[in-house]
Amino acid sequence: MTASKWIAGIGVTAAAIAIGLYSYGAKAADLGGDCCADLESRIAELEVSTARKGNRKVSLQISGFVSHTIMRWDDGGQSDTYIGDGGMNSSRFRITGTARVNPDVTAGFTYEFGINNNAIGSMNQLGGGDDLGGAVILRDSTVWMQHKTLGKVKIGYGSTATDNLILLDLSNAGVAASADPALWNGGFMLRSKAANGLVPVTWANMLNQGVSFDTARRNHVLYETPTLAGFSVQGAIAEDNFWDAALRYAGEFGGVRVAGAVGYSVDGEAPLFHPLAPLAFTGLPATEIKTAVAALSVMHVPSGLFLTAAGGQRETGFKITGGASSLSAKDSQFWHVMAGIQQNWTGLGATTVYAEYHEAKDMIGFSTVNLFGIDVSSKANVLGFGVVQKIDAADLDVWAAYKAYSGDVDLKSSFGNGSLGVQDFSTVMAGIKLSF
C-alpha cells in the first residue's frame, strides 16, 4: 500500500468516526492482525454508501418551507374550525442548480414541488382539510441560461412574465395577506340572507371568477432583459396561444424603497370559467381572455411605514349570439391596498402590523341584448388586519389575521330588479411558517 493510500484511508476513517457511522463500542483490537485489509474494506463501504452529486460542475441547493394554519370561520349560518395549509404559504420544497459556463454566461435549473393537500383556499362548509385529499404537485420544472449583457432565457413548466406580479410587497405582511384573498377562503360558498341556504357560487367566484389574476403556471419560453437603472422587461409565450409581458422596477432613494410592475396577458384558448355560465349553458367553447395588472409597493426604511397596492382588469371574450339576441360577460376589475408598519421592536426579528382592503366588481357579471334585458352585476369586499412576527434565529414566521368578506349580486331585467343578499363571511386565522 502506498503512502498516499494510507493517508487517504486514515482521513476517511476519521471522518466516518466523526459523523457517527461506527458505534462507540468499536475497539482497536477488533482489527486483529489484518488491520490493513479491514481498513480497505471499510473505505470501500464508505465509497459505495456516500451520496454524491451527479457531477462536480453544477452546484445544488435545497430550500423551501413548511407552513400550517388554524382557521376559525363563520358564514352567518354555520361556523367551524379547520386546520390547513396554503394561503400565500403552501408548503413546498425546491431543488435548484447553477453552473458557470464562462465569466459572462451561467446556466441553471429549478425543480419545485408543492405539498398542499389540505389547502385553506379549497375548504368550504362541506369539508375541511381532512376531506380534501391531494398529492404532491409540480410547481416548477425549468432550465435557463443567462448572459450578463444579453439577458436570460428560460424554458419549461413554471412562472411566465406576469406570474406573482400582483403579489409584489416589500414588507413581510405577505405571509398573512395579499392582493389575492381567495387564496385563503375562496372555496367557501355564499350563504343567502333570505333562505339562509348555501348558493352554488363561491367567494373565489366573487373575487376573481374562480381563476386568480395571479397568472397560472404553464409550459412556456421566457426572455428577461438585464436590469438597467432598476428596470427589467420579461416576455413569454406558452402553449394554447398564451403570451404575456411585464415591466418591473426596484430601487431605493434616500431611505425609501420602491418596487413596482405592470403586466398584460392574452390567453387565446382559455376554457370558459365564468361562474354563472354553467347554470345556463353546456358545451361552451374556449374563449379569449385579456388581463392587465399593476402593483406598487413603497417602504420608508427608517420608520418601517409601508404602502402596497395592486389592481387589475379582465376582459372575457365570451359572447353567445342568436339572431338579434346575445349574451356576453362583463369586464371585471379588482383593486387592493395594504398599509402598515414593520420594525424590530422585540429583538427577535421584524414585527409587521398591517391593515388591508380589497374590492372586486362584476366577476360574475353579464348582460344580454333582446333577452329580457337581463343585467347581472356583482361586488365583493374584503377587510382585514393582522400581525406577523419574524424570528430570525430560526427563519420562522408566526402570524395572526382577521378577514371579513361581504358582497352582493344584483339583477336587472324587463321583469323587474332584484338582489341576492349575501351573508357576511369572517375568519380568524393563526399560522406558522418555517423556512429552510
PDB file of C-alpha atoms in Angstrom, residues 51-303:
ATOM      1  CA  ALA A  51     -24.273  10.284  -1.549  1.00  0.00           C
ATOM      2  CA  ARG A  52     -22.719  12.136  -4.471  1.00  0.00           C
ATOM      3  CA  LYS A  53     -23.762  14.892  -6.856  1.00  0.00           C
ATOM      4  CA  GLY A  54     -24.344  13.924 -10.457  1.00  0.00           C
ATOM      5  CA  ASN A  55     -21.274  15.907 -11.378  1.00  0.00           C
ATOM      6  CA  ARG A  56     -18.887  18.414  -9.847  1.00  0.00           C
ATOM      7  CA  LYS A  57     -19.796  21.259 -12.219  1.00  0.00           C
ATOM      8  CA  VAL A  58     -23.309  22.106 -11.023  1.00  0.00           C
ATOM      9  CA  SER A  59     -23.864  23.472  -7.505  1.00  0.00           C
ATOM     10  CA  LEU A  60     -27.075  22.204  -5.886  1.00  0.00           C
ATOM     11  CA  GLN A  61     -29.294  23.753  -3.236  1.00  0.00           C
ATOM     12  CA  ILE A  62     -32.428  22.501  -1.469  1.00  0.00           C
ATOM     13  CA  SER A  63     -34.790  25.084   0.035  1.00  0.00           C
ATOM     14  CA  GLY A  64     -38.462  25.686   0.808  1.00  0.00           C
ATOM     15  CA  PHE A  65     -40.750  25.958   3.806  1.00  0.00           C
ATOM     16  CA  VAL A  66     -43.410  24.150   5.815  1.00  0.00           C
ATOM     17  CA  SER A  67     -46.490  26.151   6.756  1.00  0.00           C
ATOM     18  CA  HIS A  68     -49.762  25.402   8.568  1.00  0.00           C
ATOM     19  CA  THR A  69     -52.750  27.445   9.689  1.00  0.00           C
ATOM     20  CA  ILE A  70     -55.570  27.199  12.226  1.00  0.00           C
ATOM     21  CA  MET A  71     -58.720  28.882  10.899  1.00  0.00           C
ATOM     22  CA  ARG A  72     -61.971  29.692  12.680  1.00  0.00           C
ATOM     23  CA  TRP A  73     -64.706  30.696  10.222  1.00  0.00           C
ATOM     24  CA  ASP A  74     -68.306  31.906  10.371  1.00  0.00           C
ATOM     25  CA  ASP A  75     -70.611  32.323   7.338  1.00  0.00           C
ATOM     26  CA  GLY A  76     -73.624  33.718   9.199  1.00  0.00           C
ATOM     27  CA  GLY A  77     -75.372  30.367   9.445  1.00  0.00           C
ATOM     28  CA  GLN A  78     -72.598  27.899  10.218  1.00  0.00           C
ATOM     29  CA  SER A  79     -69.163  28.009  11.855  1.00  0.00           C
ATOM     30  CA  ASP A  80     -66.280  25.618  12.435  1.00  0.00           C
ATOM     31  CA  THR A  81     -62.538  25.371  12.965  1.00  0.00           C
ATOM     32  CA  TYR A  82     -60.236  23.910  10.314  1.00  0.00           C
ATOM     33  CA  ILE A  83     -56.514  23.222  10.164  1.00  0.00           C
ATOM     34  CA  GLY A  84     -54.847  23.594   6.815  1.00  0.00           C
ATOM     35  CA  ASP A  85     -52.033  24.651   4.570  1.00  0.00           C
ATOM     36  CA  GLY A  86     -51.888  27.228   1.848  1.00  0.00           C
ATOM     37  CA  GLY A  87     -52.859  30.855   1.520  1.00  0.00           C
ATOM     38  CA  MET A  88     -49.716  32.576   0.339  1.00  0.00           C
ATOM     39  CA  ASN A  89     -47.670  29.889   2.054  1.00  0.00           C
ATOM     40  CA  SER A  90     -48.471  26.473   0.660  1.00  0.00           C
ATOM     41  CA  SER A  91     -45.737  24.133   1.899  1.00  0.00           C
ATOM     42  CA  ARG A  92     -43.133  23.366  -0.756  1.00  0.00           C
ATOM     43  CA  PHE A  93     -39.578  22.334  -1.447  1.00  0.00           C
ATOM     44  CA  ARG A  94     -37.332  23.186  -4.356  1.00  0.00           C
ATOM     45  CA  ILE A  95     -34.075  21.950  -5.806  1.00  0.00           C
ATOM     46  CA  THR A  96     -32.014  24.462  -7.756  1.00  0.00           C
ATOM     47  CA  GLY A  97     -28.741  24.113  -9.592  1.00  0.00           C
ATOM     48  CA  THR A  98     -26.357  26.582 -11.196  1.00  0.00           C
ATOM     49  CA  ALA A  99     -23.264  26.191 -13.320  1.00  0.00           C
ATOM     50  CA  ARG A 100     -20.798  28.708 -14.725  1.00  0.00           C
ATOM     51  CA  VAL A 101     -20.198  28.335 -18.447  1.00  0.00           C
ATOM     52  CA  ASN A 102     -17.732  31.229 -18.643  1.00  0.00           C
ATOM     53  CA  PRO A 103     -17.298  34.597 -16.885  1.00  0.00           C
ATOM     54  CA  ASP A 104     -20.333  36.004 -18.759  1.00  0.00           C
ATOM     55  CA  VAL A 105     -22.675  33.025 -19.006  1.00  0.00           C
ATOM     56  CA  THR A 106     -24.371  30.915 -16.334  1.00  0.00           C
ATOM     57  CA  ALA A 107     -26.914  28.139 -16.621  1.00  0.00           C
ATOM     58  CA  GLY A 108     -29.256  26.534 -14.136  1.00  0.00           C
ATOM     59  CA  PHE A 109     -32.462  24.693 -13.378  1.00  0.00           C
ATOM     60  CA  THR A 110     -35.305  24.653 -10.864  1.00  0.00           C
ATOM     61  CA  TYR A 111     -37.491  21.817  -9.641  1.00  0.00           C
ATOM     62  CA  GLU A 112     -40.196  22.936  -7.207  1.00  0.00           C
ATOM     63  CA  PHE A 113     -42.934  20.796  -5.684  1.00  0.00           C
ATOM     64  CA  GLY A 114     -45.918  21.850  -3.592  1.00  0.00           C
ATOM     65  CA  ILE A 115     -47.370  19.823  -0.746  1.00  0.00           C
ATOM     66  CA  ASN A 116     -50.779  21.391  -0.302  1.00  0.00           C
ATOM     67  CA  ASN A 117     -53.281  18.570   0.166  1.00  0.00           C
ATOM     68  CA  ASN A 118     -55.241  20.465   2.839  1.00  0.00           C
ATOM     69  CA  ALA A 119     -55.338  23.849   1.103  1.00  0.00           C
ATOM     70  CA  ILE A 120     -57.071  26.632   3.035  1.00  0.00           C
ATOM     71  CA  GLY A 121     -58.341  28.047  -0.261  1.00  0.00           C
ATOM     72  CA  SER A 122     -60.121  24.806  -1.201  1.00  0.00           C
ATOM     73  CA  MET A 123     -62.001  24.175   2.049  1.00  0.00           C
ATOM     74  CA  ASN A 124     -65.684  25.008   2.381  1.00  0.00           C
ATOM     75  CA  GLN A 125     -68.759  24.426   4.528  1.00  0.00           C
ATOM     76  CA  LEU A 126     -68.961  20.801   3.373  1.00  0.00           C
ATOM     77  CA  GLY A 127     -65.485  19.756   4.438  1.00  0.00           C
ATOM     78  CA  GLY A 128     -62.162  20.791   5.956  1.00  0.00           C
ATOM     79  CA  GLY A 129     -58.602  19.713   5.345  1.00  0.00           C
ATOM     80  CA  ASP A 130     -59.203  16.056   6.254  1.00  0.00           C
ATOM     81  CA  ASP A 131     -61.714  15.759   3.425  1.00  0.00           C
ATOM     82  CA  LEU A 132     -59.617  17.180   0.595  1.00  0.00           C
ATOM     83  CA  GLY A 133     -57.004  14.513  -0.078  1.00  0.00           C
ATOM     84  CA  GLY A 134     -54.429  15.526  -2.660  1.00  0.00           C
ATOM     85  CA  ALA A 135     -50.847  14.837  -3.588  1.00  0.00           C
ATOM     86  CA  VAL A 136     -47.525  16.468  -4.291  1.00  0.00           C
ATOM     87  CA  ILE A 137     -47.885  18.854  -7.246  1.00  0.00           C
ATOM     88  CA  LEU A 138     -45.269  20.157  -9.658  1.00  0.00           C
ATOM     89  CA  ARG A 139     -44.861  23.934  -9.387  1.00  0.00           C
ATOM     90  CA  ASP A 140     -41.743  24.482 -11.477  1.00  0.00           C
ATOM     91  CA  SER A 141     -39.555  22.465 -13.821  1.00  0.00           C
ATOM     92  CA  THR A 142     -37.422  24.866 -15.837  1.00  0.00           C
ATOM     93  CA  VAL A 143     -33.905  25.224 -17.211  1.00  0.00           C
ATOM     94  CA  TRP A 144     -32.289  28.551 -18.076  1.00  0.00           C
ATOM     95  CA  MET A 145     -29.232  30.300 -19.459  1.00  0.00           C
ATOM     96  CA  GLN A 146     -28.227  33.868 -18.643  1.00  0.00           C
ATOM     97  CA  HIS A 147     -25.731  36.250 -20.223  1.00  0.00           C
ATOM     98  CA  LYS A 148     -24.597  39.326 -18.286  1.00  0.00           C
ATOM     99  CA  THR A 149     -25.345  41.723 -21.148  1.00  0.00           C
ATOM    100  CA  LEU A 150     -27.797  39.797 -23.341  1.00  0.00           C
ATOM    101  CA  GLY A 151     -30.286  38.635 -20.722  1.00  0.00           C
ATOM    102  CA  LYS A 152     -31.885  35.379 -19.668  1.00  0.00           C
ATOM    103  CA  VAL A 153     -33.822  32.649 -21.500  1.00  0.00           C
ATOM    104  CA  LYS A 154     -35.898  30.102 -19.575  1.00  0.00           C
ATOM    105  CA  ILE A 155     -37.884  27.113 -20.852  1.00  0.00           C
ATOM    106  CA  GLY A 156     -40.142  24.575 -19.148  1.00  0.00           C
ATOM    107  CA  TYR A 157     -43.148  24.481 -16.821  1.00  0.00           C
ATOM    108  CA  GLY A 158     -43.405  27.364 -14.373  1.00  0.00           C
ATOM    109  CA  SER A 159     -43.983  31.093 -13.993  1.00  0.00           C
ATOM    110  CA  THR A 160     -44.470  33.326 -17.016  1.00  0.00           C
ATOM    111  CA  ALA A 161     -43.827  37.088 -17.116  1.00  0.00           C
ATOM    112  CA  THR A 162     -46.885  38.201 -15.131  1.00  0.00           C
ATOM    113  CA  ASP A 163     -46.921  35.443 -12.506  1.00  0.00           C
ATOM    114  CA  ASN A 164     -46.628  36.783  -8.923  1.00  0.00           C
ATOM    115  CA  LEU A 165     -46.918  40.377 -10.199  1.00  0.00           C
ATOM    116  CA  ILE A 166     -49.975  41.320  -8.124  1.00  0.00           C
ATOM    117  CA  LEU A 167     -48.346  39.735  -5.046  1.00  0.00           C
ATOM    118  CA  LEU A 168     -45.474  42.254  -5.037  1.00  0.00           C
ATOM    119  CA  ASP A 169     -44.854  43.534  -1.485  1.00  0.00           C
ATOM    120  CA  LEU A 170     -41.757  44.952   0.237  1.00  0.00           C
ATOM    121  CA  SER A 171     -42.989  44.100   3.749  1.00  0.00           C
ATOM    122  CA  ASN A 172     -43.377  40.724   5.415  1.00  0.00           C
ATOM    123  CA  ALA A 173     -47.174  41.090   5.570  1.00  0.00           C
ATOM    124  CA  GLY A 174     -47.450  38.746   2.585  1.00  0.00           C
ATOM    125  CA  VAL A 175     -47.232  35.816   4.979  1.00  0.00           C
ATOM    126  CA  ALA A 176     -50.810  36.633   6.041  1.00  0.00           C
ATOM    127  CA  ALA A 177     -52.304  38.878   3.335  1.00  0.00           C
ATOM    128  CA  SER A 178     -52.096  39.664  -0.373  1.00  0.00           C
ATOM    129  CA  ALA A 179     -53.970  41.027  -3.383  1.00  0.00           C
ATOM    130  CA  ASP A 180     -55.377  37.517  -3.925  1.00  0.00           C
ATOM    131  CA  PRO A 181     -57.567  36.962  -0.819  1.00  0.00           C
ATOM    132  CA  ALA A 182     -59.277  33.949  -2.409  1.00  0.00           C
ATOM    133  CA  LEU A 183     -56.083  32.023  -1.606  1.00  0.00           C
ATOM    134  CA  TRP A 184     -57.304  31.795   1.986  1.00  0.00           C
ATOM    135  CA  ASN A 185     -61.085  31.311   1.869  1.00  0.00           C
ATOM    136  CA  GLY A 186     -62.055  31.173  -1.800  1.00  0.00           C
ATOM    137  CA  GLY A 187     -63.601  27.702  -1.667  1.00  0.00           C
ATOM    138  CA  PHE A 188     -66.380  28.701   0.745  1.00  0.00           C
ATOM    139  CA  MET A 189     -69.856  29.071  -0.790  1.00  0.00           C
ATOM    140  CA  LEU A 190     -72.068  32.114  -0.422  1.00  0.00           C
ATOM    141  CA  ARG A 191     -74.945  31.893   2.012  1.00  0.00           C
ATOM    142  CA  SER A 192     -78.210  33.586   1.072  1.00  0.00           C
ATOM    143  CA  LYS A 193     -79.667  36.015   3.578  1.00  0.00           C
ATOM    144  CA  ALA A 194     -83.248  35.277   2.522  1.00  0.00           C
ATOM    145  CA  ALA A 195     -83.215  31.482   2.694  1.00  0.00           C
ATOM    146  CA  ASN A 196     -80.112  31.128   4.886  1.00  0.00           C
ATOM    147  CA  GLY A 197     -79.021  28.385   2.487  1.00  0.00           C
ATOM    148  CA  LEU A 198     -75.830  27.813   0.550  1.00  0.00           C
ATOM    149  CA  VAL A 199     -75.613  29.113  -3.016  1.00  0.00           C
ATOM    150  CA  PRO A 200     -73.511  27.294  -5.688  1.00  0.00           C
ATOM    151  CA  VAL A 201     -71.255  30.325  -6.101  1.00  0.00           C
ATOM    152  CA  THR A 202     -68.024  30.638  -4.113  1.00  0.00           C
ATOM    153  CA  TRP A 203     -66.143  33.607  -2.714  1.00  0.00           C
ATOM    154  CA  ALA A 204     -63.433  32.845  -5.276  1.00  0.00           C
ATOM    155  CA  ASN A 205     -66.073  33.337  -7.998  1.00  0.00           C
ATOM    156  CA  MET A 206     -66.944  36.695  -6.458  1.00  0.00           C
ATOM    157  CA  LEU A 207     -63.305  37.787  -6.036  1.00  0.00           C
ATOM    158  CA  ASN A 208     -61.669  36.593  -9.269  1.00  0.00           C
ATOM    159  CA  GLN A 209     -64.162  34.470 -11.265  1.00  0.00           C
ATOM    160  CA  GLY A 210     -62.563  31.392  -9.709  1.00  0.00           C
ATOM    161  CA  VAL A 211     -59.332  31.975 -11.636  1.00  0.00           C
ATOM    162  CA  SER A 212     -56.698  34.167  -9.978  1.00  0.00           C
ATOM    163  CA  PHE A 213     -55.389  37.379 -11.512  1.00  0.00           C
ATOM    164  CA  ASP A 214     -52.032  35.940 -10.467  1.00  0.00           C
ATOM    165  CA  THR A 215     -51.172  34.200 -13.752  1.00  0.00           C
ATOM    166  CA  ALA A 216     -51.210  30.400 -13.667  1.00  0.00           C
ATOM    167  CA  ARG A 217     -48.020  28.432 -14.321  1.00  0.00           C
ATOM    168  CA  ARG A 218     -47.739  26.667 -17.665  1.00  0.00           C
ATOM    169  CA  ASN A 219     -45.297  25.286 -20.259  1.00  0.00           C
ATOM    170  CA  HIS A 220     -43.543  28.302 -21.750  1.00  0.00           C
ATOM    171  CA  VAL A 221     -40.451  30.026 -23.087  1.00  0.00           C
ATOM    172  CA  LEU A 222     -39.478  33.279 -21.339  1.00  0.00           C
ATOM    173  CA  TYR A 223     -36.944  36.013 -22.082  1.00  0.00           C
ATOM    174  CA  GLU A 224     -35.816  38.536 -19.463  1.00  0.00           C
ATOM    175  CA  THR A 225     -33.642  41.573 -20.150  1.00  0.00           C
ATOM    176  CA  PRO A 226     -30.705  42.535 -17.940  1.00  0.00           C
ATOM    177  CA  THR A 227     -31.632  45.059 -15.244  1.00  0.00           C
ATOM    178  CA  LEU A 228     -30.930  48.649 -16.298  1.00  0.00           C
ATOM    179  CA  ALA A 229     -31.366  51.517 -13.819  1.00  0.00           C
ATOM    180  CA  GLY A 230     -33.634  49.242 -11.778  1.00  0.00           C
ATOM    181  CA  PHE A 231     -35.867  48.296 -14.724  1.00  0.00           C
ATOM    182  CA  SER A 232     -36.266  44.898 -16.386  1.00  0.00           C
ATOM    183  CA  VAL A 233     -38.629  43.521 -19.016  1.00  0.00           C
ATOM    184  CA  GLN A 234     -39.967  39.982 -19.304  1.00  0.00           C
ATOM    185  CA  GLY A 235     -41.886  38.366 -22.108  1.00  0.00           C
ATOM    186  CA  ALA A 236     -43.192  34.816 -22.500  1.00  0.00           C
ATOM    187  CA  ILE A 237     -45.079  32.653 -24.960  1.00  0.00           C
ATOM    188  CA  ALA A 238     -46.808  29.446 -23.915  1.00  0.00           C
ATOM    189  CA  GLU A 239     -48.989  26.629 -25.123  1.00  0.00           C
ATOM    190  CA  ASP A 240     -52.614  27.226 -26.197  1.00  0.00           C
ATOM    191  CA  ASN A 241     -51.996  30.659 -27.715  1.00  0.00           C
ATOM    192  CA  PHE A 242     -50.954  32.328 -24.471  1.00  0.00           C
ATOM    193  CA  TRP A 243     -48.489  35.207 -24.199  1.00  0.00           C
ATOM    194  CA  ASP A 244     -47.661  37.853 -21.624  1.00  0.00           C
ATOM    195  CA  ALA A 245     -45.214  40.665 -20.909  1.00  0.00           C
ATOM    196  CA  ALA A 246     -44.230  42.651 -17.826  1.00  0.00           C
ATOM    197  CA  LEU A 247     -42.161  45.684 -16.882  1.00  0.00           C
ATOM    198  CA  ARG A 248     -40.685  45.617 -13.378  1.00  0.00           C
ATOM    199  CA  TYR A 249     -38.759  48.145 -11.291  1.00  0.00           C
ATOM    200  CA  ALA A 250     -36.947  48.115  -7.946  1.00  0.00           C
ATOM    201  CA  GLY A 251     -34.867  50.870  -6.369  1.00  0.00           C
ATOM    202  CA  GLU A 252     -34.159  52.922  -3.253  1.00  0.00           C
ATOM    203  CA  PHE A 253     -33.952  56.689  -2.784  1.00  0.00           C
ATOM    204  CA  GLY A 254     -32.964  58.373   0.456  1.00  0.00           C
ATOM    205  CA  GLY A 255     -34.159  55.530   2.638  1.00  0.00           C
ATOM    206  CA  VAL A 256     -37.325  54.898   0.608  1.00  0.00           C
ATOM    207  CA  ARG A 257     -37.591  51.547  -1.174  1.00  0.00           C
ATOM    208  CA  VAL A 258     -39.817  51.312  -4.223  1.00  0.00           C
ATOM    209  CA  ALA A 259     -40.910  48.288  -6.233  1.00  0.00           C
ATOM    210  CA  GLY A 260     -43.479  48.268  -8.998  1.00  0.00           C
ATOM    211  CA  ALA A 261     -44.659  46.322 -12.011  1.00  0.00           C
ATOM    212  CA  VAL A 262     -47.186  46.389 -14.838  1.00  0.00           C
ATOM    213  CA  GLY A 263     -48.180  43.442 -16.998  1.00  0.00           C
ATOM    214  CA  TYR A 264     -50.505  42.297 -19.748  1.00  0.00           C
ATOM    215  CA  SER A 265     -51.522  38.791 -20.818  1.00  0.00           C
ATOM    216  CA  VAL A 266     -53.634  37.212 -23.537  1.00  0.00           C
ATOM    217  CA  ASP A 267     -54.950  33.683 -23.148  1.00  0.00           C
ATOM    218  CA  GLY A 268     -56.208  32.798 -26.601  1.00  0.00           C
ATOM    219  CA  GLU A 269     -57.725  29.412 -25.798  1.00  0.00           C
ATOM    220  CA  ALA A 270     -58.938  29.753 -22.226  1.00  0.00           C
ATOM    221  CA  PRO A 271     -61.735  27.440 -21.109  1.00  0.00           C
ATOM    222  CA  LEU A 272     -64.806  29.429 -20.195  1.00  0.00           C
ATOM    223  CA  PHE A 273     -64.750  29.865 -16.429  1.00  0.00           C
ATOM    224  CA  HIS A 274     -67.481  32.470 -15.931  1.00  0.00           C
ATOM    225  CA  PRO A 275     -69.202  31.244 -12.744  1.00  0.00           C
ATOM    226  CA  LEU A 276     -72.804  31.676 -13.919  1.00  0.00           C
ATOM    227  CA  ALA A 277     -72.326  30.210 -17.396  1.00  0.00           C
ATOM    228  CA  PRO A 278     -72.652  26.537 -16.296  1.00  0.00           C
ATOM    229  CA  LEU A 279     -76.033  27.322 -14.760  1.00  0.00           C
ATOM    230  CA  ALA A 280     -77.497  28.121 -18.176  1.00  0.00           C
ATOM    231  CA  PHE A 281     -75.294  26.611 -20.864  1.00  0.00           C
ATOM    232  CA  THR A 282     -73.305  23.483 -21.613  1.00  0.00           C
ATOM    233  CA  GLY A 283     -70.607  22.720 -24.163  1.00  0.00           C
ATOM    234  CA  LEU A 284     -69.410  26.308 -24.383  1.00  0.00           C
ATOM    235  CA  PRO A 285     -66.272  26.822 -26.470  1.00  0.00           C
ATOM    236  CA  ALA A 286     -62.927  28.201 -25.339  1.00  0.00           C
ATOM    237  CA  THR A 287     -62.677  31.985 -25.283  1.00  0.00           C
ATOM    238  CA  GLU A 288     -60.025  34.704 -25.349  1.00  0.00           C
ATOM    239  CA  ILE A 289     -59.200  36.422 -22.068  1.00  0.00           C
ATOM    240  CA  LYS A 290     -57.170  39.642 -21.853  1.00  0.00           C
ATOM    241  CA  THR A 291     -55.824  40.727 -18.467  1.00  0.00           C
ATOM    242  CA  ALA A 292     -53.986  43.879 -17.396  1.00  0.00           C
ATOM    243  CA  VAL A 293     -52.416  44.079 -13.913  1.00  0.00           C
ATOM    244  CA  ALA A 294     -50.264  46.518 -11.940  1.00  0.00           C
ATOM    245  CA  ALA A 295     -48.708  46.672  -8.477  1.00  0.00           C
ATOM    246  CA  LEU A 296     -46.701  49.158  -6.413  1.00  0.00           C
ATOM    247  CA  SER A 297     -45.044  48.825  -3.000  1.00  0.00           C
ATOM    248  CA  VAL A 298     -43.259  51.594  -1.090  1.00  0.00           C
ATOM    249  CA  MET A 299     -41.461  51.379   2.262  1.00  0.00           C
ATOM    250  CA  HIS A 300     -39.789  54.107   4.319  1.00  0.00           C
ATOM    251  CA  VAL A 301     -36.940  52.062   5.761  1.00  0.00           C
ATOM    252  CA  PRO A 302     -36.061  54.173   8.863  1.00  0.00           C
ATOM    253  CA  SER A 303     -39.656  54.254  10.159  1.00  0.00           C
TER     254      SER A 303
END
